[in-house]
Coordinates of C-alpha atoms in Angstrom, one line a residue:
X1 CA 55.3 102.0 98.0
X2 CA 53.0 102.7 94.9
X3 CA 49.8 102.3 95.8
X4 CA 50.1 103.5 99.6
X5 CA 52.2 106.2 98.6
X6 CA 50.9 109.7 97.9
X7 CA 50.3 110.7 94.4
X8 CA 52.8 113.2 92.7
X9 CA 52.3 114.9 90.1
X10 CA 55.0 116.6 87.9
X11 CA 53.6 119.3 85.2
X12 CA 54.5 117.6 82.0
X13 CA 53.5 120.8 79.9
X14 CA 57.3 122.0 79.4
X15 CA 60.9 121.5 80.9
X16 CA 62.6 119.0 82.9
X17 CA 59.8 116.8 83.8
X18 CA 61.7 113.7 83.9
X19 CA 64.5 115.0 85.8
X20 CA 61.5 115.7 88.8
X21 CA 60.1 112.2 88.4
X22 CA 63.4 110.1 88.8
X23 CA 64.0 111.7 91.5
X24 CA 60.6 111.5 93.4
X25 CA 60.1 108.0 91.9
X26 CA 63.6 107.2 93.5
X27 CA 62.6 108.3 97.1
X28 CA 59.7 106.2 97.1
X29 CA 56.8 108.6 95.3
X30 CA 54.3 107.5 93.2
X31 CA 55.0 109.7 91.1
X32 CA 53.4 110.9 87.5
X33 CA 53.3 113.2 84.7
X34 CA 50.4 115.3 84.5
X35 CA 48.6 117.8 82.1
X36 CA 44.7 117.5 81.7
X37 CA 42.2 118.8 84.7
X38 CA 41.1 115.3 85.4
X39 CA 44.8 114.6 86.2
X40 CA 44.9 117.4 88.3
X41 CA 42.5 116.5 90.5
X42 CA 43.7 113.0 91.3
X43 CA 46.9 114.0 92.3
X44 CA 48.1 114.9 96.1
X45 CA 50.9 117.4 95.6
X46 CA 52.3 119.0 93.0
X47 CA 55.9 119.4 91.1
X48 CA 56.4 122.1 88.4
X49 CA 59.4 122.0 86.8
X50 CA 61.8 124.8 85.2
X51 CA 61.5 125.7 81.8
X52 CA 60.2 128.8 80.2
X53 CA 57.7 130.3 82.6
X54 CA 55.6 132.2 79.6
X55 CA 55.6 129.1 77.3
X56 CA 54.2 126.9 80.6
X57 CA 51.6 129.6 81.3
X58 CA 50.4 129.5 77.3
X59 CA 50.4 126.1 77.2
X60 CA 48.6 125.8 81.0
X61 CA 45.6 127.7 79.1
X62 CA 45.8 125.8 75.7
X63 CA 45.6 122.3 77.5
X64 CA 42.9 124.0 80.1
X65 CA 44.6 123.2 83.3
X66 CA 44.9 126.7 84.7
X67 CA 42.0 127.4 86.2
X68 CA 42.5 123.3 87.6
X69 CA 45.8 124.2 89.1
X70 CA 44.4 127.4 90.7
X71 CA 42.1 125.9 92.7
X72 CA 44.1 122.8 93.5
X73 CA 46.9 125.6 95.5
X74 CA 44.1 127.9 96.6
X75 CA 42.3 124.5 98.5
X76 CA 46.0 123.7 99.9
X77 CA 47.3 121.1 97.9
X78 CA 51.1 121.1 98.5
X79 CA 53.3 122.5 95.4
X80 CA 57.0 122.7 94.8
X81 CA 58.2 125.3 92.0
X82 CA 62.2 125.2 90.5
X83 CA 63.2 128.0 88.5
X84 CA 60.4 128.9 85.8
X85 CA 57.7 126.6 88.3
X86 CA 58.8 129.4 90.9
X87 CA 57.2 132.2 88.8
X88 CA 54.2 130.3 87.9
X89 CA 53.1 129.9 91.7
X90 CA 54.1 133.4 92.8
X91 CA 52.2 135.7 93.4
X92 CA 53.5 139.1 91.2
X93 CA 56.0 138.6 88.1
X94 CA 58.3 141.7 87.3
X95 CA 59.6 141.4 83.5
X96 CA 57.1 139.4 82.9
X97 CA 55.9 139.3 78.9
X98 CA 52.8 140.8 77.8
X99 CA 49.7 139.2 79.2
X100 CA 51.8 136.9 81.1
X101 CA 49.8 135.2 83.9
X102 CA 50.9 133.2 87.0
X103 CA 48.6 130.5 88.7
X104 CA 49.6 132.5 92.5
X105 CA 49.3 131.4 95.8
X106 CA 52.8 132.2 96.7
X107 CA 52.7 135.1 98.8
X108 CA 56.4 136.8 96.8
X109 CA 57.3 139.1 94.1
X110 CA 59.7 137.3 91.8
X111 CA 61.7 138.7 88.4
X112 CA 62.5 136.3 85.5
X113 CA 66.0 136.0 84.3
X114 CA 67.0 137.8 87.2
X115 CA 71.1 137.1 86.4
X116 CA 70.4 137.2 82.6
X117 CA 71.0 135.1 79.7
X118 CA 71.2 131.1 79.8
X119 CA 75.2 132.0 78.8
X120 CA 75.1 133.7 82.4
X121 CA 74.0 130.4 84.1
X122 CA 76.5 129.5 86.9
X123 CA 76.5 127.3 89.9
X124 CA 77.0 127.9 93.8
X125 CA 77.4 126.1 97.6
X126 CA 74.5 128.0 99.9
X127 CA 74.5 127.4 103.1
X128 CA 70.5 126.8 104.2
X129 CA 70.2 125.9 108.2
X130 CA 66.5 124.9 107.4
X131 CA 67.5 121.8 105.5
X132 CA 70.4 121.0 107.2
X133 CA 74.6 121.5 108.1
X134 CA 76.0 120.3 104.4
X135 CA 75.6 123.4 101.4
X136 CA 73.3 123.0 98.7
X137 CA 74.9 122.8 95.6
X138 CA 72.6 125.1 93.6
X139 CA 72.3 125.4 89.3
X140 CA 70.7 128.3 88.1
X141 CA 70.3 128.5 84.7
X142 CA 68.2 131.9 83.8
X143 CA 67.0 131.9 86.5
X144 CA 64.7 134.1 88.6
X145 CA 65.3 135.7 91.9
X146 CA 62.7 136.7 94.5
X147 CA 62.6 140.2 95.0
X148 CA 60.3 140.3 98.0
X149 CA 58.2 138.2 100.3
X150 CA 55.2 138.6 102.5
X151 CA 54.5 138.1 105.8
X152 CA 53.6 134.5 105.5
X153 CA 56.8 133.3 103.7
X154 CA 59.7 131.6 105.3
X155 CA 62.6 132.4 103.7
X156 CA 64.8 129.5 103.7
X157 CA 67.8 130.3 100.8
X158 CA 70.2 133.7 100.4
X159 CA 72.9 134.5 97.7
X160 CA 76.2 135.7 99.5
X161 CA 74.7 138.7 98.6
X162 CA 71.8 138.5 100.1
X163 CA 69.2 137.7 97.1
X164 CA 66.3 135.3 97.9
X165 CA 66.8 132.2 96.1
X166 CA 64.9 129.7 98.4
X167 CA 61.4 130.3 99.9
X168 CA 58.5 128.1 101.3
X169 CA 54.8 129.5 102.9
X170 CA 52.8 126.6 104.4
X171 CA 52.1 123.5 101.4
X172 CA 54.1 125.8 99.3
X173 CA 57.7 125.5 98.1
X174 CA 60.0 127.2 95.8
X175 CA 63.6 127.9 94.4
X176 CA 65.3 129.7 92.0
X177 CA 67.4 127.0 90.9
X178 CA 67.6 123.0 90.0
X179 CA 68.3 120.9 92.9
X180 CA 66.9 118.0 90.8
X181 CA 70.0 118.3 88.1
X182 CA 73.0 118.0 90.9
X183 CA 71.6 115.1 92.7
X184 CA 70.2 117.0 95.4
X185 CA 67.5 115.5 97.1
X186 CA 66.6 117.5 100.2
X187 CA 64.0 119.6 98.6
X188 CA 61.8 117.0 97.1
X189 CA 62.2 115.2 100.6
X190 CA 60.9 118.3 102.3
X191 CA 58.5 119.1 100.2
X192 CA 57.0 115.1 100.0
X193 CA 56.5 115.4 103.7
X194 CA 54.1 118.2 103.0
X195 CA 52.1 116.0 101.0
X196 CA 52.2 113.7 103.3
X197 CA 51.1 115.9 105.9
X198 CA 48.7 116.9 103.6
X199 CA 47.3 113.6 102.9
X200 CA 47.0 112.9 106.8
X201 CA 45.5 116.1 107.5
X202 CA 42.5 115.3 105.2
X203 CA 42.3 111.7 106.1
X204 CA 41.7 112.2 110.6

């Protein structure tokens, strides 16, 4: 499909960028790393991977992709966050680091290392109608948790207890956790058909 097939980008600043690529490449993406603004702009929808959301946002400035990535999700370009990519593309950070920045678009309120350290990691079935009758088997490894959501977000993911984990808002996508470490492939399968709804939106 490479060459017909919308282009993919996966943020290759920090974190599990290949992890996001095998699997995208494997359902039929063309898919690439990416990190300079001129790579930014030839992409169709974006993937950014989990990591360590304050070393991604330094790093976003120092390669000067920020203000790139900005305008790519404020013109609509479709965007899937896991974990540390969800609190770059939201919105409001609480326990964020000092000068922390998000890139936004993300209509939520999210708090890093919501469940603590990386030795409080665990994993968990959760049952999410929107993506269909089997569990997702969800990893979250300090992860963050979405506190709350506006009136434009969908959300599509609970805890038992009833903490946001799973959210989308138009082109937008993000969870909590790493669906591309268990073999999960829904998400990136939802979220490519936003691109290529995208793609055909742009192209009538």
């Amino acid at each position: 499909m490479a060459g017909s097939a919308p282009v993919v980008g996966v943020l290759a600043l920090q974190g599990d960028v290949r992890e996001h690529l095998a699997v995208l490449r494997a359902l039929g993406a063309d898919a690439r790393p990416v990190r300079r603004p001129e790579e930014i702009e030839a992409i169709d929808g974006l993937v950014i991977p989990g990591g360590e959301s304050s070393v991604m946002d330094k790093l976003a400035r120092a390669f000067g992709v920020q203000q790139a990535l900005r305008d790519r999700i404020a013109d609509g370009m479709p965007v899937y966050g896991t974990c540390a990519g969800l609190i770059m593309i939201a919105d409001e950070i609480r326990d964020a680091i000092a000068g922390q920045e998000t890139l936004g678009g993300l209509d939520v309120v999210v708090r890093r290392n919501a469940f603590g350290t990386q030795l409080d990691s665990f994993e968990t079935d959760i049952a999410m109608p929107a993506l269909g009758d089997e569990p997702v088997h969800a990893v979250f490894i300090r992860a963050p948790v979405v506190e709350s959501v506006g009136e434009g977000v969908e959300v599509i993911g609970r805890l038992e207890d009833g903490r946001i984990v799973a959210v989308e808002q138009g082109p937008l996508m993000g969870t909590s956790f790493h669906p591309e470490v268990t073999g999960e492939h829904r998400f990136h399968e939802r979220f490519l058909q936003k691109v290529a709804d995208s793609v055909a939106s742009r192209t009538r």
